[in-house]
Structures are given as C-alpha cells and as structure tokens.
Short mmCIF file of C-alpha atoms in Angstrom, two decimals:
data_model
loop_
_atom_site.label_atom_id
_atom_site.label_comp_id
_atom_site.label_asym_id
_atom_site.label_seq_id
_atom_site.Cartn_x
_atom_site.Cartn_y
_atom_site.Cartn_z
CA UNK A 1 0.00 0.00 0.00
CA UNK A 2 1.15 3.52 -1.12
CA UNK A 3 0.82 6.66 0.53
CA UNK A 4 1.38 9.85 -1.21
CA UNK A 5 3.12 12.63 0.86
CA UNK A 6 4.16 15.90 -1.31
CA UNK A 7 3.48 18.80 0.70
CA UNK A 8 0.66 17.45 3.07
CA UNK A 9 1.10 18.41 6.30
CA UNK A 10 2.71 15.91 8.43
CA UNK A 11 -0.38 15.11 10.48
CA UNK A 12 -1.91 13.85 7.97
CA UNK A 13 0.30 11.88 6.36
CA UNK A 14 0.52 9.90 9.55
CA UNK A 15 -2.45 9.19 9.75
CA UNK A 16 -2.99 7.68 6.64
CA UNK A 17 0.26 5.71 7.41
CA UNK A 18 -1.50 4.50 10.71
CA UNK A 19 -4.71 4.12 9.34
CA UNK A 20 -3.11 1.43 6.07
CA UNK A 21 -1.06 -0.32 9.19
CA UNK A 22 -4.40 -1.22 10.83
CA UNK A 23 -4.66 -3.84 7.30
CA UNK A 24 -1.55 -4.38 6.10
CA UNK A 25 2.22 -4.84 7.17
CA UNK A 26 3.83 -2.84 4.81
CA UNK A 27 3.26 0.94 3.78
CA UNK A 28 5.28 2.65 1.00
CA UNK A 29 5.55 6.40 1.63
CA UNK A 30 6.71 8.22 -1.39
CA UNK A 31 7.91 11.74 -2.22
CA UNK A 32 8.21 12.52 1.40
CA UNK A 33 8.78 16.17 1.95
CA UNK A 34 10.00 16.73 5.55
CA UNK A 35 7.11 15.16 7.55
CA UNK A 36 8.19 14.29 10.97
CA UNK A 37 7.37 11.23 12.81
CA UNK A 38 6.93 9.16 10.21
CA UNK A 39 7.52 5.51 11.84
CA UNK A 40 7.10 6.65 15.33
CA UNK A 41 6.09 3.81 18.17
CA UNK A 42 6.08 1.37 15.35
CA UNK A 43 5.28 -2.03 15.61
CA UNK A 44 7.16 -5.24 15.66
CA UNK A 45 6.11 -7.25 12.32
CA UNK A 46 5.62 -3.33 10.42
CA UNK A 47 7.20 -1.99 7.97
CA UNK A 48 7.64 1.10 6.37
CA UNK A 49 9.55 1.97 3.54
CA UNK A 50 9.91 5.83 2.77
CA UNK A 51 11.15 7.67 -0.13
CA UNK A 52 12.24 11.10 -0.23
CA UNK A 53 13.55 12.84 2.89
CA UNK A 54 11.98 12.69 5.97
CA UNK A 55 11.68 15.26 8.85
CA UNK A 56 12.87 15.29 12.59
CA UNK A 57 12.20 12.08 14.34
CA UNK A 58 11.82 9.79 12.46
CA UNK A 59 11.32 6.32 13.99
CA UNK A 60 11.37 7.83 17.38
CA UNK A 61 10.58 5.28 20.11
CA UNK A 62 10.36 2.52 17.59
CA UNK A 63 8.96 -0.72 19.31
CA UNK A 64 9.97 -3.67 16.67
CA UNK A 65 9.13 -2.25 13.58
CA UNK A 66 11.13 -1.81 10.70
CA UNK A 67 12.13 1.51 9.03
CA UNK A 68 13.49 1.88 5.41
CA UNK A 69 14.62 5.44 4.24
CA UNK A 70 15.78 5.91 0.55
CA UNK A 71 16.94 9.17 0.33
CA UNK A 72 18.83 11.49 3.75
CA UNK A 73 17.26 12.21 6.91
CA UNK A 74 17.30 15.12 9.00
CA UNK A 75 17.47 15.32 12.80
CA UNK A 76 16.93 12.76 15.30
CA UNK A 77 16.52 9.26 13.91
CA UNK A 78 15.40 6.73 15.83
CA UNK A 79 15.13 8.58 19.27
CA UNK A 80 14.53 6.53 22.29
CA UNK A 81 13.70 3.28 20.21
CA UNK A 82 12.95 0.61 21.72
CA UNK A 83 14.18 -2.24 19.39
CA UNK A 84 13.83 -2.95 15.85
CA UNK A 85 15.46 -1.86 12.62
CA UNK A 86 16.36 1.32 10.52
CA UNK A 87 18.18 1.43 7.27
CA UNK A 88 18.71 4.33 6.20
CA UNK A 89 20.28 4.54 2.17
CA UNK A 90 22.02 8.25 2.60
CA UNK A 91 23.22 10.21 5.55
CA UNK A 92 21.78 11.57 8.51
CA UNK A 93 21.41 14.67 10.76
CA UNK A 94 22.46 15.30 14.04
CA UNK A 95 21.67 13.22 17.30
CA UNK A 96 20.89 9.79 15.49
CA UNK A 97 20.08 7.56 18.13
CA UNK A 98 19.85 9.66 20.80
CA UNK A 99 19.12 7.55 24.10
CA UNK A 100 18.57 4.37 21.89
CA UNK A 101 17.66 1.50 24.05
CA UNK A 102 18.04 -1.65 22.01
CA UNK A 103 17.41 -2.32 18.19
CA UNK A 104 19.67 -1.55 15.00
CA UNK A 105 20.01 1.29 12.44
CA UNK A 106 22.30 1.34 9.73
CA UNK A 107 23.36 4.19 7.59
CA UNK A 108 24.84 3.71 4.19
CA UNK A 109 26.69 7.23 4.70
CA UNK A 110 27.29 9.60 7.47
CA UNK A 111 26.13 11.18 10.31
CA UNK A 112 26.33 14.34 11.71
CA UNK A 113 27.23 15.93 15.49
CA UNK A 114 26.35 13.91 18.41
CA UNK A 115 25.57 10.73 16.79
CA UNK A 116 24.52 7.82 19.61
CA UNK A 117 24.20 10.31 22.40
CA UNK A 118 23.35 8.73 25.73
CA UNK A 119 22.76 5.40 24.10
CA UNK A 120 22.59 2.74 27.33
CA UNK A 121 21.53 -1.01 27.26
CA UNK A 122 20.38 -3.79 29.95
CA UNK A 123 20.69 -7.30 30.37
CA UNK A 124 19.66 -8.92 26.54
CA UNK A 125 18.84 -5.63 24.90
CA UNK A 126 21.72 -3.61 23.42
CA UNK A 127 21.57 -0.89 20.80
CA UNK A 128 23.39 -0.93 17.77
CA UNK A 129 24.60 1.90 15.54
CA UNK A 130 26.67 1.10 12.27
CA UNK A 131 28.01 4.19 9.88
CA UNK A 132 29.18 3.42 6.65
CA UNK A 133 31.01 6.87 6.23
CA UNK A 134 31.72 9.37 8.92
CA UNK A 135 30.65 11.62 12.02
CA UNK A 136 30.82 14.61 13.27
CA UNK A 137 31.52 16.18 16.78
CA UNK A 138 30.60 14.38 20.04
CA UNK A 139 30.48 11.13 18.55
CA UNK A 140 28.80 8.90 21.31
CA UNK A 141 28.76 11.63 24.23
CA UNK A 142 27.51 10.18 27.23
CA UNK A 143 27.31 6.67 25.94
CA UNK A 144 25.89 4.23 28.74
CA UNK A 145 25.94 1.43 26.93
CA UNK A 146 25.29 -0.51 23.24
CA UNK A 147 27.84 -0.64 20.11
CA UNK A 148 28.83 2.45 17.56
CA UNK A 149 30.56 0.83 14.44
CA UNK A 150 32.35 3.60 12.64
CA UNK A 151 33.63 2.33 8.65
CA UNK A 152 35.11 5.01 7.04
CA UNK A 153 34.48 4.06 3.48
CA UNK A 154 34.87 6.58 0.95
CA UNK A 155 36.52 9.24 2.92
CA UNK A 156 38.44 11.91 0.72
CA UNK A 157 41.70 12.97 1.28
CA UNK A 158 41.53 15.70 4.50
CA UNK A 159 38.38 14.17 5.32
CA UNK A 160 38.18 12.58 9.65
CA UNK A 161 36.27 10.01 10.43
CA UNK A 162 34.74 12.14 13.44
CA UNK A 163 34.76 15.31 14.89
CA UNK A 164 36.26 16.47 18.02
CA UNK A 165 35.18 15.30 21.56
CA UNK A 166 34.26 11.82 20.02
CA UNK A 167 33.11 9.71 23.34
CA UNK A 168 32.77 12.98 25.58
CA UNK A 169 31.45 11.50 28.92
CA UNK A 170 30.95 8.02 27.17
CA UNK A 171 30.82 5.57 30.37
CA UNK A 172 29.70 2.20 28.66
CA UNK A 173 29.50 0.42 25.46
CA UNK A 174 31.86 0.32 22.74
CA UNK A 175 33.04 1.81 19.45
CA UNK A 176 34.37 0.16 16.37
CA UNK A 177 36.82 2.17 13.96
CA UNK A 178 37.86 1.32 11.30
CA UNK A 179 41.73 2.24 9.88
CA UNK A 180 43.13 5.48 10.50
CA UNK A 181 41.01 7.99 13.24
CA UNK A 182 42.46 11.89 14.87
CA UNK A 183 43.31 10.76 18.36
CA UNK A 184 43.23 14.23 19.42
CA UNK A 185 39.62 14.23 18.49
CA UNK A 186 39.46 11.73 21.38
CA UNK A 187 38.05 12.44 24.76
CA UNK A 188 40.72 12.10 27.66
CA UNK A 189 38.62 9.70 29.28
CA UNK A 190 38.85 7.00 26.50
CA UNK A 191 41.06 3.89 26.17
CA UNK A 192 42.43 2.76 22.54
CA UNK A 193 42.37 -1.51 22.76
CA UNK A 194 42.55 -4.10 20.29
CA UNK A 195 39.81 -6.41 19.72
CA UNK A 196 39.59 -10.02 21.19
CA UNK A 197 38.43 -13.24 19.41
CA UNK A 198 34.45 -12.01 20.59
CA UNK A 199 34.93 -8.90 19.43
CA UNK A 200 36.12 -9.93 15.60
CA UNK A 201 32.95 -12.34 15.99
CA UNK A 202 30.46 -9.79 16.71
CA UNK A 203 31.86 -7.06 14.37
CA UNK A 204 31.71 -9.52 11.20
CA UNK A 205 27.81 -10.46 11.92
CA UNK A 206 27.58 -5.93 11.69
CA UNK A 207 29.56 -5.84 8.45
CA UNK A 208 27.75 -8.37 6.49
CA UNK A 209 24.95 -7.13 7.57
CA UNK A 210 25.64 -3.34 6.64
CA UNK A 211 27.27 -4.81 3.23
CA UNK A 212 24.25 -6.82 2.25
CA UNK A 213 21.71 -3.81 2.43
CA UNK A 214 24.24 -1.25 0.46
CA UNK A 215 26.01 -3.90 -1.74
CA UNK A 216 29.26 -3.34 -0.53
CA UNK A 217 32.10 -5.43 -0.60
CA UNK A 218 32.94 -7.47 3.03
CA UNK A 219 36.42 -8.05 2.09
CA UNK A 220 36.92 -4.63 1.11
CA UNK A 221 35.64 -3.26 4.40
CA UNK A 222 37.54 -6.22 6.38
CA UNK A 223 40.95 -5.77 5.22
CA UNK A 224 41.72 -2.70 7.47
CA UNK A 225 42.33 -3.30 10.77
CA UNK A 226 40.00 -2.02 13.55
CA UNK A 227 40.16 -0.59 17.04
CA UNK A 228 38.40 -0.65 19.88
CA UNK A 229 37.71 2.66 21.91
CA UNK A 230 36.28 1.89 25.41
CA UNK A 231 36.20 3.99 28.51
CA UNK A 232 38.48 4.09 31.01
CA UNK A 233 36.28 4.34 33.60
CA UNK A 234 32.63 4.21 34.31
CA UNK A 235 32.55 7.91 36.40
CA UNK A 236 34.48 10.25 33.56
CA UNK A 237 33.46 13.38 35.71
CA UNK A 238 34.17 12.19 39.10
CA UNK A 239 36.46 14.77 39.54
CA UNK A 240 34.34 18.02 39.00
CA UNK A 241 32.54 17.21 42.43
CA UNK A 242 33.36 17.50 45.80
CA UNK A 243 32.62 13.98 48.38
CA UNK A 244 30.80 14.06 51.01
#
C-alpha cells in the first residue's frame, strides 16, 4: 500500500500511514517532503519503507518495527527506540540515536554531530549503531551502553572520520573504527584496545549485515584493521565534584 506525501502536512500523512497499518504490514511512503514522525512507536512485524527525505524524528521510540529510508534524513533518527530496525540509504542529521535502548540502524553514509548520544543497554537488549562513512563532533557523548561501528568508506583525502570530543562522557558500550582515526579528536577519558576473538565475531555479523543492504564489498571493508575505543572508567566526571 502507497501513501502519497508531497506537501501534506505531516499530520496527515501519519495518519494515513497508521490508518493502512491497521490492514496491512507494509506501507510505502513516497515523495516525502519533511514530515516528521513518520515511523514513530512502530510495531514489531511493520514496515515502512519511505522515499524522499523525511523530517525530525523519524522512527522515534520505535517498538519492533522496521524503518526503510531511501533518500537522507534530518534530525533525530530513531530517538529513544525501543528495538527494531532502521536502514537508512544516505546520511543523517544530528543526534541519530539519541538515548537508543536496544534495536539496530544502519546508515549507508554519514552522520552528523552527536551521533549515539546517551545510548545505554540492559541485560539482553543492546543498541546498535553502524556508519558506513563518517561523524561529526561528540560522537557517542555520554554513551551508557550498546555498540557504535564507525567504517570510514569513501573518505576523501583531508576528510576525519569524526569530529572532536568523540566519546565525551561516554561511560559504557563500545566503538568500532575502522583504519586510521584523529586521536586528538578523542576524549581524555577514553582507552584505545585491540579487539579479542568475541569482538572480531560480533563485528563480522555488523559488516555483512551493513554490506548486504548497500552492496558493498565485506572483504573490502575487512581488510583494514579495527580498534576498539572503550572507557576508562565508568565515572568520567568524578572529579568536578566534591565527596561528602
């Protein structure tokens, strides 16, 4: 089932999206013209494929559903979801993720600042971000918890594969680079490991995926090596305050 955005307002458009989900499972949403909260609180066994480029928040607190994007997005993807799956074929705005709970998005290009802010996970549910390009400033700030893979692919000479303060505050989780990343970019409270055996394990199951949906080549991606940045400890600001 098709749904027809252009310039209707983006009320509307969602509820036309919510009203086809009430008889089918899949909704095609074409010529999408910034309308925000397309996907939101979706469904697991939903889908919605959207073409064109969607407004802030899109997929916000998604709940099992599955959100296809071809074509950028702006601000704000996926906010607090809950699980389930975003692909996104482009890049992306600032604050992807942002407090992410569980569930999987996967951008073909880049993101912008503050990409997986405050992403956190618990017990069997852990959030996963994968970037096929770059990111800009603050990279993970605050991160609790969940994965960030970081490719690089197609990077031009001069070009970083993130901004500066990459992992400010991050206290949990983990981030994947790939080859060559600005160190000084790094926050101070960040450790630079190798990975183990588990960690080569999990990473592969993230690249095939990411190189099945954009057609990418595995070996290509796999034959630099990548890093682990972790932190270095779980209270990066105990410092600024005073014990009692």
């Amino acid at each position: 089932m098709t749904v027809e955005a252009g310039l209707t307002r983006y009320e509307q458009v969602n509820e036309q999206i919510k009203k086809e989900l009430e008889s089918h499972n899949k909704v095609t949403v074409k010529d999408v013209n910034g309308q925000r909260y397309i996907g939101c609180a979706l469904d697991e066994g939903k889908t919605i494929e959207v073409y064109g480029t969607p407004g802030n928040d899109l997929a916000c607190y998604l709940n099992g559903g599955r959100v296809v994007v071809y074509g950028n997005c702006q601000e704000a993807v996926g906010n607090t979801m809950n699980g389930g799956e975003i692909v996104i074929h482009g890049h992306s705005g600032d604050a992807m993720g942002y407090g992410m709970r569980d569930g999987q998005i996967y951008v073909r290009d880049n993101v912008a600042c503050r990409g997986g802010i405050h992403m956190k996970e618990f017990r069997q549910m852990k959030p996963l971000l994968v970037i096929g390009k770059n990111a800009g400033s603050f990279l993970g700030e605050y991160m609790a918890g969940g994965t960030i893979v970081l490719l690089g692919l197609g990077l031009k000479r001069g070009e970083k594969l993130f901004g500066t303060h990459c992992a400010s505050g991050m206290h949990g989780g983990k981030i994947f680079v790939r080859g060559n990343f600005p160190k000084e970019n790094l926050s101070d409270n960040i450790k630079i490991v190798n990975l183990t055996d588990e960690d080569k394990k999990e990473l592969s199951a993230y690249v095939k995926k990411y190189c099945r949906y954009f057609d990418e080549s595995y070996d290509k991606v796999m034959s630099k090596t990548f890093k682990k940045l972790v932190p270095a400890t779980s209270r990066p600001y105990a410092n600024l305050y005073t014990p009692n």
